[in-house]
mmCIF file of C-alpha atoms in Angstrom:
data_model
loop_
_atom_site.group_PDB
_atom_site.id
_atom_site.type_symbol
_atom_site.label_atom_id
_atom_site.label_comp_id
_atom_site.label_asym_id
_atom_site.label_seq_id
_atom_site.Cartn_x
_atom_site.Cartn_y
_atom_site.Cartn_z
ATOM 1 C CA UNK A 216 0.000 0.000 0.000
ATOM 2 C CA UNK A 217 2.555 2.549 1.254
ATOM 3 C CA UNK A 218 4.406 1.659 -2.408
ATOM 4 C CA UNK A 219 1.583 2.380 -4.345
ATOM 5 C CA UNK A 220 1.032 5.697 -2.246
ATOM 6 C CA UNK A 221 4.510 6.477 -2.997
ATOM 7 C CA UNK A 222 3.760 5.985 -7.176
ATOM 8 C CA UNK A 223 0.667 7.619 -7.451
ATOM 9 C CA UNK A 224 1.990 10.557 -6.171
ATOM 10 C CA UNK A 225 4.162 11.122 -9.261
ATOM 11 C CA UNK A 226 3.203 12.876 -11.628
ATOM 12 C CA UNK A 227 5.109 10.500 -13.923
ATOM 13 C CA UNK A 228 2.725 7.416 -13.868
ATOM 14 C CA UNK A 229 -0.054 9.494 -14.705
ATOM 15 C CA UNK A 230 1.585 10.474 -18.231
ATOM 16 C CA UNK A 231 2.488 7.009 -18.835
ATOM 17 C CA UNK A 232 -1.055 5.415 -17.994
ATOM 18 C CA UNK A 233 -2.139 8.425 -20.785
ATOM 19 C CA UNK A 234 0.105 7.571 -23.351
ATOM 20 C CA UNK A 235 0.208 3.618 -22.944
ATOM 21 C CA UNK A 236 -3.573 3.533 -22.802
ATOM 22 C CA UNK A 237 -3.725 5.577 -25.819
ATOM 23 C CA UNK A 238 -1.575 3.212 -28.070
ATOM 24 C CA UNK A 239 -3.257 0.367 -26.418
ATOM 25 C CA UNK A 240 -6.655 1.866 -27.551
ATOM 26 C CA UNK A 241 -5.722 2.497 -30.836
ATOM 27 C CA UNK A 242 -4.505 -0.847 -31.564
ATOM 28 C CA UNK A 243 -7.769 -2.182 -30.386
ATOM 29 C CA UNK A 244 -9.598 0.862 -33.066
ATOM 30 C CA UNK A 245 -7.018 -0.679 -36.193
ATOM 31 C CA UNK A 246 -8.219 -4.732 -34.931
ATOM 32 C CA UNK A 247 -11.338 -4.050 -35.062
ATOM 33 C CA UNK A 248 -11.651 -1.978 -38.874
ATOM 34 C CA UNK A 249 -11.362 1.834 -37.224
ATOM 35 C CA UNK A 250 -15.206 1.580 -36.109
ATOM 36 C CA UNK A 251 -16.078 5.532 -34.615
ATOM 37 C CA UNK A 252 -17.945 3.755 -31.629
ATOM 38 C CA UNK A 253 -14.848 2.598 -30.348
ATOM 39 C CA UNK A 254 -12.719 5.680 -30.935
ATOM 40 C CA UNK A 255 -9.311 5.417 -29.210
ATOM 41 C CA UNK A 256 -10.052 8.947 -27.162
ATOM 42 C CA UNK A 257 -13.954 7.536 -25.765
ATOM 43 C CA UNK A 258 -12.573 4.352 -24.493
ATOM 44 C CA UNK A 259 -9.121 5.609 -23.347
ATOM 45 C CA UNK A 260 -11.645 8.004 -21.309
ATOM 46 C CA UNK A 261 -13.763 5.144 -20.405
ATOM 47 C CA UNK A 262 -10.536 3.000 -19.191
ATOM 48 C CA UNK A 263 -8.616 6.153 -17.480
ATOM 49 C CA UNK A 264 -11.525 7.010 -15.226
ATOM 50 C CA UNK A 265 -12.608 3.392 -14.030
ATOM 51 C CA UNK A 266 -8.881 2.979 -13.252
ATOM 52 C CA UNK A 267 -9.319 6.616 -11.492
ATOM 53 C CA UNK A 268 -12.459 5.493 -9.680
ATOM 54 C CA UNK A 269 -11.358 2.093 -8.554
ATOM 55 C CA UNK A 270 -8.041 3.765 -6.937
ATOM 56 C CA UNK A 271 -9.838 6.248 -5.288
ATOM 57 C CA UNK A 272 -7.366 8.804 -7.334
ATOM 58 C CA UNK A 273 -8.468 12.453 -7.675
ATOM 59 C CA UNK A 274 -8.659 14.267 -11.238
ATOM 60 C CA UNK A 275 -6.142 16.728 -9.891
ATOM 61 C CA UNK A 276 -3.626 14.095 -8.886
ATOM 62 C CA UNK A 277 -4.245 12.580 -12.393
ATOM 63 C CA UNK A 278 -4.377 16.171 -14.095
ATOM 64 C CA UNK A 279 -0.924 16.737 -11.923
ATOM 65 C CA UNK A 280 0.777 14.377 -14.927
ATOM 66 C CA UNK A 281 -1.313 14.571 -17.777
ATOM 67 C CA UNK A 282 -1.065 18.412 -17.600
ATOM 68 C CA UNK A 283 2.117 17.918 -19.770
ATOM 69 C CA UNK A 284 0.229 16.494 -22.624
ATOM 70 C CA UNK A 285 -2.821 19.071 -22.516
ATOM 71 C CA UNK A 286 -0.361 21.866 -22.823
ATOM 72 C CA UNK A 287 0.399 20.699 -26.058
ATOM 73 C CA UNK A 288 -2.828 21.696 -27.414
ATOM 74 C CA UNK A 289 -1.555 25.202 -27.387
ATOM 75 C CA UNK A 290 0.863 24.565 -29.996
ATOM 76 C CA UNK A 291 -1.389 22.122 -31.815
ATOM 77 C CA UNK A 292 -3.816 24.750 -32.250
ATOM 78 C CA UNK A 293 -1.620 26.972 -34.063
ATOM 79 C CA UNK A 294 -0.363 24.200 -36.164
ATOM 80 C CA UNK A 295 -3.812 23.620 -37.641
ATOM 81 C CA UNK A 296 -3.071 26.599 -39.768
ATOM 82 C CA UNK A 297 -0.782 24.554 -41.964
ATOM 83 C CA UNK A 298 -3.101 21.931 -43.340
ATOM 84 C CA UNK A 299 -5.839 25.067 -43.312
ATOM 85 C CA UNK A 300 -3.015 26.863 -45.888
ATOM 86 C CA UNK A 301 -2.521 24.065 -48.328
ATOM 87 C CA UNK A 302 -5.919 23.862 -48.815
ATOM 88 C CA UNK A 303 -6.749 27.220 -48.778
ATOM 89 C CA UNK A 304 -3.971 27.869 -51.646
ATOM 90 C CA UNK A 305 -6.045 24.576 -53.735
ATOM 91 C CA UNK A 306 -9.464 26.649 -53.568
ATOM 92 C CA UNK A 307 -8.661 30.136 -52.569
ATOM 93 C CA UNK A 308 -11.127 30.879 -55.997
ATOM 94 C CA UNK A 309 -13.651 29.353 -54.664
ATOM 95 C CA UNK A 310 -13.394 30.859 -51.181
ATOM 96 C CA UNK A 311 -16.958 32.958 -51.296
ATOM 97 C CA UNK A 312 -19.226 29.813 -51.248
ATOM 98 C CA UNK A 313 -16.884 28.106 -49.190
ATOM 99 C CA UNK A 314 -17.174 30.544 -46.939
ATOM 100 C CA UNK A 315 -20.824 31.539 -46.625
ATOM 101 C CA UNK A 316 -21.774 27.769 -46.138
ATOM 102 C CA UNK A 317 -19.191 27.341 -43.286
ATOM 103 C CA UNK A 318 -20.562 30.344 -41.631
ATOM 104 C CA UNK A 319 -24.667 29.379 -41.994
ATOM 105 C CA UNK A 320 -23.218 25.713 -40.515
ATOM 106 C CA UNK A 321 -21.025 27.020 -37.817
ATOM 107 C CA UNK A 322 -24.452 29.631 -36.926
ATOM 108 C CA UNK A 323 -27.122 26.618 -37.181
ATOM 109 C CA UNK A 324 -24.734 24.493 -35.217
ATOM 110 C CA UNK A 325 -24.269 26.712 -32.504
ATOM 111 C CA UNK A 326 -27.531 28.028 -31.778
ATOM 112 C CA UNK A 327 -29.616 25.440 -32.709
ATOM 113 C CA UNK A 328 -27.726 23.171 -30.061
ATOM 114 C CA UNK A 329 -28.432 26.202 -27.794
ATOM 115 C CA UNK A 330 -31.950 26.434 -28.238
ATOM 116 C CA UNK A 331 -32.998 22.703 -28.031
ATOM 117 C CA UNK A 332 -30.817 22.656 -24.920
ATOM 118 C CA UNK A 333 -32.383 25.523 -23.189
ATOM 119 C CA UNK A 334 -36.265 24.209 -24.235
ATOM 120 C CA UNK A 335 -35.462 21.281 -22.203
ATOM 121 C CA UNK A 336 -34.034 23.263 -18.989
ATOM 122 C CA UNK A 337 -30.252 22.597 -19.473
ATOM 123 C CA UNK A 338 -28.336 23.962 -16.555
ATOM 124 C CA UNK A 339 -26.274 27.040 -17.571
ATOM 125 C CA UNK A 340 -22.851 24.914 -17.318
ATOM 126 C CA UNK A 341 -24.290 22.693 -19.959
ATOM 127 C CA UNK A 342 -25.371 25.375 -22.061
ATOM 128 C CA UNK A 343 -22.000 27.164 -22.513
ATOM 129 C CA UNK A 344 -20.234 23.748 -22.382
ATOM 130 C CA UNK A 345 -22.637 22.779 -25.928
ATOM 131 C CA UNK A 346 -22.374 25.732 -27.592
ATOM 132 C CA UNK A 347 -18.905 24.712 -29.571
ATOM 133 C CA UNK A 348 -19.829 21.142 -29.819
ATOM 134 C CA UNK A 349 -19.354 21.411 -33.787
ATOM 135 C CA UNK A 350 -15.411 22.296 -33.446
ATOM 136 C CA UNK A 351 -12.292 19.876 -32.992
ATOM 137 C CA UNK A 352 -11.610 19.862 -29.271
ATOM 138 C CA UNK A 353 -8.650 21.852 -29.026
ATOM 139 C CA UNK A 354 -10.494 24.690 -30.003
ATOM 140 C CA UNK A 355 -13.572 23.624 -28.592
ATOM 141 C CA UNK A 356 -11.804 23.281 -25.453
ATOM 142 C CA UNK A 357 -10.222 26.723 -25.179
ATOM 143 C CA UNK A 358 -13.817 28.555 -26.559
ATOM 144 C CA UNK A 359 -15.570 26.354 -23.430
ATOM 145 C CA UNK A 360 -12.475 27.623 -21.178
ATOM 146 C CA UNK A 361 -12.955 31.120 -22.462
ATOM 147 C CA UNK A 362 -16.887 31.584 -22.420
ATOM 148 C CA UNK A 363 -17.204 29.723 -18.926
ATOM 149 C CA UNK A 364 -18.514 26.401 -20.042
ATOM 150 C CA UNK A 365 -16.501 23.303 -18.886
ATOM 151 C CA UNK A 366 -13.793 22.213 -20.863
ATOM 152 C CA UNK A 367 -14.111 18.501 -20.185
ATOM 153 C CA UNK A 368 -17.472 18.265 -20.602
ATOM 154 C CA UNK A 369 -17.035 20.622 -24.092
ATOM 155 C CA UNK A 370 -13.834 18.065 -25.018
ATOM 156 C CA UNK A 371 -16.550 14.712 -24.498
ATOM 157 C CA UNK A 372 -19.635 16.666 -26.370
ATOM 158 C CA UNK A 373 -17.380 16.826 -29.102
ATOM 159 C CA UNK A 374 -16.632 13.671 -29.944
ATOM 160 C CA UNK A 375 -20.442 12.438 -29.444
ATOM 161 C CA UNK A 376 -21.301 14.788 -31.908
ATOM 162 C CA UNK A 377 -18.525 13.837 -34.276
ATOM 163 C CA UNK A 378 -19.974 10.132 -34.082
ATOM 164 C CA UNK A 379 -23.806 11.640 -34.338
ATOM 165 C CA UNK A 380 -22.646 13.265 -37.779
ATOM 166 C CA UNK A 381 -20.806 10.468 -38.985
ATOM 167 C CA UNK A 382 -24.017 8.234 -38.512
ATOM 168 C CA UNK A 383 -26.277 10.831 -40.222
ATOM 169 C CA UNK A 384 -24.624 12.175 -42.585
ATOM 170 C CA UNK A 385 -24.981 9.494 -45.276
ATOM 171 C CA UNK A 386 -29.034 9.237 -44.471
ATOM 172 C CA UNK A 387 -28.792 12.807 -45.078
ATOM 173 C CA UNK A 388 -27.507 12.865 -47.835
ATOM 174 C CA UNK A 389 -29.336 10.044 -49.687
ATOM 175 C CA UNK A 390 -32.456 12.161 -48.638
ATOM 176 C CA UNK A 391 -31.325 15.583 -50.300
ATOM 177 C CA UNK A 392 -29.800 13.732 -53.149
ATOM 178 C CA UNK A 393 -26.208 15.462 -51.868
ATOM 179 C CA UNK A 394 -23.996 13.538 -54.544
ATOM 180 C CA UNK A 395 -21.085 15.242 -55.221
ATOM 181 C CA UNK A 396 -17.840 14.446 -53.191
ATOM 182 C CA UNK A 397 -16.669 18.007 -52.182
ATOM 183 C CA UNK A 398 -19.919 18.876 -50.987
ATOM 184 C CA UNK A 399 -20.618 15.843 -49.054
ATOM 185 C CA UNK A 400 -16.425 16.399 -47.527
ATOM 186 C CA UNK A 401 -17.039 19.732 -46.369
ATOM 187 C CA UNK A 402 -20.323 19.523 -44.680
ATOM 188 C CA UNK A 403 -18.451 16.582 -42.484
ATOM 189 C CA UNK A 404 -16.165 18.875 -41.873
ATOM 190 C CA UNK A 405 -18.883 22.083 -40.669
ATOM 191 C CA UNK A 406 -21.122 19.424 -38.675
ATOM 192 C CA UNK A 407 -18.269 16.850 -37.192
ATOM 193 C CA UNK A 408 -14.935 18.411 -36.900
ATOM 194 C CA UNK A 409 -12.235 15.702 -37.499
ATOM 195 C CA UNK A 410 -13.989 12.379 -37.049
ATOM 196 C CA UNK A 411 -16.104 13.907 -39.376
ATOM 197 C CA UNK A 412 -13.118 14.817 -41.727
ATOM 198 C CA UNK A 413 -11.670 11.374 -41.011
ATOM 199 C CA UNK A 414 -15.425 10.070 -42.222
ATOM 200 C CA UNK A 415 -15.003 12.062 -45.545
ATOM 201 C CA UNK A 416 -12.148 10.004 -46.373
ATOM 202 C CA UNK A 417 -13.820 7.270 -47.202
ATOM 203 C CA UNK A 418 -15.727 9.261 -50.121
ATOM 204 C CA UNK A 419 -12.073 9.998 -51.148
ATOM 205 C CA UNK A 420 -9.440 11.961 -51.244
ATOM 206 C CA UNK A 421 -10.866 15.495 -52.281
ATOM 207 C CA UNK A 422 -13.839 14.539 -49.465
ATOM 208 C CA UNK A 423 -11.193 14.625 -46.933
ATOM 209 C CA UNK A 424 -9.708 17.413 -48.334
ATOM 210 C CA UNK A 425 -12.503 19.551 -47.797
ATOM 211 C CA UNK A 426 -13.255 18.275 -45.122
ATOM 212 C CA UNK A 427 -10.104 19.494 -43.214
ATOM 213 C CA UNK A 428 -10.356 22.813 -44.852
ATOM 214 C CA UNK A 429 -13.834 23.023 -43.044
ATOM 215 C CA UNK A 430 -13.093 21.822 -40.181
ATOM 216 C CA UNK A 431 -10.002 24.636 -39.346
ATOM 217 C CA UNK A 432 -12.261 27.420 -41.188
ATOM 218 C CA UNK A 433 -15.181 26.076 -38.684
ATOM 219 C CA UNK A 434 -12.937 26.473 -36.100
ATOM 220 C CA UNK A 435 -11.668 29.499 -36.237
ATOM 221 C CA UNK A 436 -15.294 31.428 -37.248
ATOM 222 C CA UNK A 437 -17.112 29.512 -34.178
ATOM 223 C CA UNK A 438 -14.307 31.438 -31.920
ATOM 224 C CA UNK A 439 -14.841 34.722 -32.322
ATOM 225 C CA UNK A 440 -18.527 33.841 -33.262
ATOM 226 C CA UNK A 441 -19.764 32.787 -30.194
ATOM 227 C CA UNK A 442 -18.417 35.161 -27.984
ATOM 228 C CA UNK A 443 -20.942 37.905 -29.567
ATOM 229 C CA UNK A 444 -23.502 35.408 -30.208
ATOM 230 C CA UNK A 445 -23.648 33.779 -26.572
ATOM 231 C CA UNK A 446 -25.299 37.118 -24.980
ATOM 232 C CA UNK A 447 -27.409 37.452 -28.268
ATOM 233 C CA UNK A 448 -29.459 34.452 -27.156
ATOM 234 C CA UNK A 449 -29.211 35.484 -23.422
ATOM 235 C CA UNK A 450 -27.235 32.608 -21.859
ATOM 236 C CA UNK A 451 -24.371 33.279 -20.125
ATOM 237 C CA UNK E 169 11.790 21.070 -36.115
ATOM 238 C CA UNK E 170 13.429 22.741 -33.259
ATOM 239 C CA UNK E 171 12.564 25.839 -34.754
ATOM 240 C CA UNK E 172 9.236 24.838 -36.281
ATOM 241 C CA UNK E 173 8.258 24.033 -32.513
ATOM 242 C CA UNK E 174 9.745 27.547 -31.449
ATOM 243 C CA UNK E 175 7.992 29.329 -34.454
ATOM 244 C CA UNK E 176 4.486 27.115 -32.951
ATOM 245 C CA UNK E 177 5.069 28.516 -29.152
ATOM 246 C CA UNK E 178 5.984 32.281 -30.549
ATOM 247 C CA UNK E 179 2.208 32.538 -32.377
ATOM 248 C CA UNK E 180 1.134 30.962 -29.065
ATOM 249 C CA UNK E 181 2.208 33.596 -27.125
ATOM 250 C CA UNK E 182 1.787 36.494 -29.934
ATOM 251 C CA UNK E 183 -2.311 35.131 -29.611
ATOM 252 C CA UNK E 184 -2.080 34.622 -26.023
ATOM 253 C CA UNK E 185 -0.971 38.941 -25.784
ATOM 254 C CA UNK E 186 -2.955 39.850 -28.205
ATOM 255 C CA UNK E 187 -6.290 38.406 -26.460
ATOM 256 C CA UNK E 188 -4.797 39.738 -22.999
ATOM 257 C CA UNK E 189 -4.415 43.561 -25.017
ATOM 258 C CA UNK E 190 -7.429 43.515 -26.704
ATOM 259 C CA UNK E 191 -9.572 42.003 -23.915
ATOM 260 C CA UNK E 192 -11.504 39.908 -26.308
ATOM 261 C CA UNK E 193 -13.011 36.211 -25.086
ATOM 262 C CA UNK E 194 -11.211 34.564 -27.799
ATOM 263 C CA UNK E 195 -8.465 31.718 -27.022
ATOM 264 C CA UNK E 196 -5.191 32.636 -27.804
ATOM 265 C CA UNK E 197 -4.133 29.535 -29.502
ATOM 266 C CA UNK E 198 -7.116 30.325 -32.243
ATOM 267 C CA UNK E 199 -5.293 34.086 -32.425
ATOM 268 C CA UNK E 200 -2.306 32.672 -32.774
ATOM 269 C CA UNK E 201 -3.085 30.087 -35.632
ATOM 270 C CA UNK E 202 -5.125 32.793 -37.631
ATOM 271 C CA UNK E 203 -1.537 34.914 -37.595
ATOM 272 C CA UNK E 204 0.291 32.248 -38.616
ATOM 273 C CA UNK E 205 -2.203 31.644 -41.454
ATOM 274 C CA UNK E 206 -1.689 35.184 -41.969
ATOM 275 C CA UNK E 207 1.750 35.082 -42.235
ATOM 276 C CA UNK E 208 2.218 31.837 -44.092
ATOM 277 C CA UNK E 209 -0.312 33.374 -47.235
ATOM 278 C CA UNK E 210 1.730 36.117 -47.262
ATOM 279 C CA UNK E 211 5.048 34.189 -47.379
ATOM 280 C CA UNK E 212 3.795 31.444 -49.755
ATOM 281 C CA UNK E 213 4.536 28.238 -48.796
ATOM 282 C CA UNK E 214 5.575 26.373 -45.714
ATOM 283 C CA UNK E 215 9.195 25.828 -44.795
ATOM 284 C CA UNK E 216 9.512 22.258 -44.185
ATOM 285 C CA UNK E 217 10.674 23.271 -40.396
ATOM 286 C CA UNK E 218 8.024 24.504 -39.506
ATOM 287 C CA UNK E 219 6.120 21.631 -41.546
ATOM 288 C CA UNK E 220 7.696 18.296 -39.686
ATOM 289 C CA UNK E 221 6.611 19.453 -36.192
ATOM 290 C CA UNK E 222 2.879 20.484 -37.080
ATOM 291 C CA UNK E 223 2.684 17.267 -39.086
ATOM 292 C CA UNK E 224 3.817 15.261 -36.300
ATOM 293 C CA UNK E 225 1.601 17.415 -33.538
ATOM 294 C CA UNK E 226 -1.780 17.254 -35.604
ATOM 295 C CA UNK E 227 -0.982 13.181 -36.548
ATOM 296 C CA UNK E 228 -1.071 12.345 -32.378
ATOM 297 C CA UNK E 229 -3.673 14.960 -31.920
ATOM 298 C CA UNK E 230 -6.304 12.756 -30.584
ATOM 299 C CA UNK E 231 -3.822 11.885 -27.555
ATOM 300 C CA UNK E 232 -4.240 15.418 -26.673
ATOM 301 C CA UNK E 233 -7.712 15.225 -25.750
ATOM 302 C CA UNK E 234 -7.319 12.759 -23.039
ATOM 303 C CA UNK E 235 -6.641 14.964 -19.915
ATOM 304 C CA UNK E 236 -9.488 17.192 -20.406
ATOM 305 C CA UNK E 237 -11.811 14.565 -21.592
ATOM 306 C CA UNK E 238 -10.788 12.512 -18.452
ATOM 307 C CA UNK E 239 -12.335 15.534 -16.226
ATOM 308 C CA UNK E 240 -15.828 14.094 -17.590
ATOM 309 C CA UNK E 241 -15.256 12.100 -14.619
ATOM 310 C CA UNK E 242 -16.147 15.540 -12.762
ATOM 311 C CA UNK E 243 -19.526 16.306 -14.194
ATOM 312 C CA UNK E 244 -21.068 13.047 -13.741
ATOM 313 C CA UNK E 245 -23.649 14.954 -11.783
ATOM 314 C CA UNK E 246 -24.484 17.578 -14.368
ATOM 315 C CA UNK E 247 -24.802 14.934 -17.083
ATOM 316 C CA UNK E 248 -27.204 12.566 -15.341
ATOM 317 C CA UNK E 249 -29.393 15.521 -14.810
ATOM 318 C CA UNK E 250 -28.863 16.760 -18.609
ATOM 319 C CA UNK E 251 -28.200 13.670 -20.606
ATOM 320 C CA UNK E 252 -32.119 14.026 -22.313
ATOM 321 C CA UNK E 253 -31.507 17.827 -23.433
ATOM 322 C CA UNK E 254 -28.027 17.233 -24.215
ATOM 323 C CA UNK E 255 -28.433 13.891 -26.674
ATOM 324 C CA UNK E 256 -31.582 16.067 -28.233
ATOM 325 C CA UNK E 257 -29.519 19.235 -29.184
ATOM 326 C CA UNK E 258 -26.562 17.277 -30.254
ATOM 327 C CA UNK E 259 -28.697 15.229 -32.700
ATOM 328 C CA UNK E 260 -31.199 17.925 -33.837
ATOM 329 C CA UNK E 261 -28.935 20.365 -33.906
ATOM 330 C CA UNK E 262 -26.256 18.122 -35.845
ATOM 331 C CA UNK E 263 -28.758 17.067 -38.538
ATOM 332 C CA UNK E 264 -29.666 20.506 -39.350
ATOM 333 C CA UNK E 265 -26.138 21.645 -39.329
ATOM 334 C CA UNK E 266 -26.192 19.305 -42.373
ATOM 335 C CA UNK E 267 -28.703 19.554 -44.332
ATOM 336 C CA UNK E 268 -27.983 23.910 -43.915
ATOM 337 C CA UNK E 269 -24.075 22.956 -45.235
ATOM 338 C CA UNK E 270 -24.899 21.169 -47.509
ATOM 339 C CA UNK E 271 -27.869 22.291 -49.213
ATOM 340 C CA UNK E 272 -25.958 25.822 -49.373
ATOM 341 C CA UNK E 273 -22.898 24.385 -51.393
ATOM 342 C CA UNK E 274 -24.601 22.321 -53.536
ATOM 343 C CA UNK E 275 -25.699 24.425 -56.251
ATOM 344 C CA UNK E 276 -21.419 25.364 -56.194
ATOM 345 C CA UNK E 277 -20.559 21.328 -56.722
ATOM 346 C CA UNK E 278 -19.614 21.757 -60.487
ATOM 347 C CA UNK E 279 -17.281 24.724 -59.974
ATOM 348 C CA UNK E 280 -15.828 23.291 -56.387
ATOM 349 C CA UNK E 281 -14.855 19.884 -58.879
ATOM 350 C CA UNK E 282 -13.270 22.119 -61.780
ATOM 351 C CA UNK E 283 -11.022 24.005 -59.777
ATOM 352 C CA UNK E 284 -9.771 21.051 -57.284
ATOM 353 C CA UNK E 285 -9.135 19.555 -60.676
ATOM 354 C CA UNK E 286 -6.617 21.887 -62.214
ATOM 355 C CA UNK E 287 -4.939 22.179 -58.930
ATOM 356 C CA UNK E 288 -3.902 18.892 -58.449
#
């Protein structure tokens, strides 16, 4: 007892139980054909806190190592505007359309989440926690951090709603009669972030494409959107 | 990749001051990736050190997620008083998020082809 006392109070084991459970669960993801209901980040979450639970470990303690991985998603963030350059130098003509339908997505995504949560009596912390639920989690995570939702909660959201659009999408689509690759790429993109980008892949390569440039374009709109648009609708 | 990673952390900080300056509720991270957009349009290309270690940053990206998503353990209260409003707005408001994208860009799906085309 007094050992394990003595190695759960490094910070140490808590980055190596992050980054060992994360290769584990991505082995598991590539066994079993890359299925998005068993996304490496939902079960390493599902593993991590069980373990948490059943030691009777604190997220502090745990947040005391894995700290030094979240800080990368500073630098991650600003890295996103590479891919967003390479594509933006393969459509930059086409930029107008591009750019009106990421907006209208990014709007609709935002405050229709809003206003179905707030019909059914969400508590404010949900509310500002939903609100980026369209954009990939590091942004999503410092928009929730910055409009006073909860960044964990806004980080899990995410990914839900990454799966939801992944599942819809193609009934969607067969319903509008959406055929054409780009456009079916960059609406995964606007509605599910990367695992909706990841999705668009299978369409091909020019889905994907698009798909990245939407989700970094997405990205950056929904964070300086919702700032102004959060005391629009009177939350917050 | 060094100085990639240095280039990375100097945007950081550039967003991070900027936001403090300006006052405005914006992460700096998203500040500083929007300058370095900036500045990579108006220099042209990327250099390839600044390339390797946002390649190899964005390829683990998912493992980043894990210590904040791991906090979920926190709100277990909040979501088992939530859960019915939150799955509704994620799914309502994810199907009309959509059909909104996409039935916008459609009528642009010959044009959006044509000029992917001659780029690549």
């Amino acid at each position: 007892m007094e050992f394990w006392v003595f190695f759960t109070a490094k910070p140490l084991m808590w980055l190596i139980v992050t980054i060992a459970t994360f290769i584990a669960t991505s082995w598991l993801n590539r066994r079993v054909g890359g299925t998005p209901i068993l996304h490496p980040v939902l079960v390493s979450l599902a593993l991590i806190i069980v373990f948490l639970l059943l030691t009777g470990t604190s997220y502090e303690t745990y947040f005391e190592g894995a700290q030094f991985i979240h800080f990368l998603l500073g630098p991650a963030t600003v890295a996103l505007a590479v891919p967003l350059f390479d594509h933006f130098e393969r459509v930059k003509k086409m930029l107008l359309p591009l750019v009106l339908a990421c907006m209208a997505g990014a709007v609709t995504a935002a405050v229709s989440a809003l206003l179905v949560a707030q019909a059914l009596d969400a508590s404010m912390g949900t509310l500002l926690s939903i609100a980026p639920k369209s954009v990939t989690s590091p942004i999503a995570i410092g928009i929730a951090e910055k409009i006073g939702g909860y960044p964990s909660l806004a980080s899990g959201l995410v990914l839900i709603t990454g799966a939801i659009g992944c599942v819809l999408a193609p009934v969607i689509y067969r319903i509008l009669n959406i055929t054409d690759e780009a456009v079916k790429g960059f609406t995964l993109g606007v509605s599910a972030h990367g695992m909706g980008t990841a999705y668009a892949f299978e369409y091909g390569l020019m889905a994907g494409a698009f798909g990245g440039l939407a989700m970094g374009m997405t990205g950056a709109f929904t964070a300086f959107m919702l700032p102004l648009l959060i005391p629009l609708l009177g939350v917050g | 990749m060094l100085i990639g990673f240095l280039i990375l952390l100097l945007f950081q900080f550039a967003g991070e001051l900027i936001v403090i300056a300006v006052g405005m509720p914006v992460p700096g991270p998203v500040v500083g990736m929007v300058l370095l957009l900036i500045g990579l349009i108006i220099k042209g290309k990327v250099p390839e050190s600044l390339r390797v270690p946002s390649e190899a940053l964005l390829k683990h990206l998912a493992l980043l997620f894990v210590p904040a998503g791991v906090g979920l353990m926190t709100h277990f209260g909040l979501l088992k008083q939530d859960w019915l409003a939150i799955l509704l707005a994620l799914i309502v408001s994810t199907a009309l998020t959509i059909v909104v994208t996409a039935l916008l860009l459609n009528p642009s799906a010959k044009k959006l082809r044509n000029i992917n085309q001659e780029n690549s």
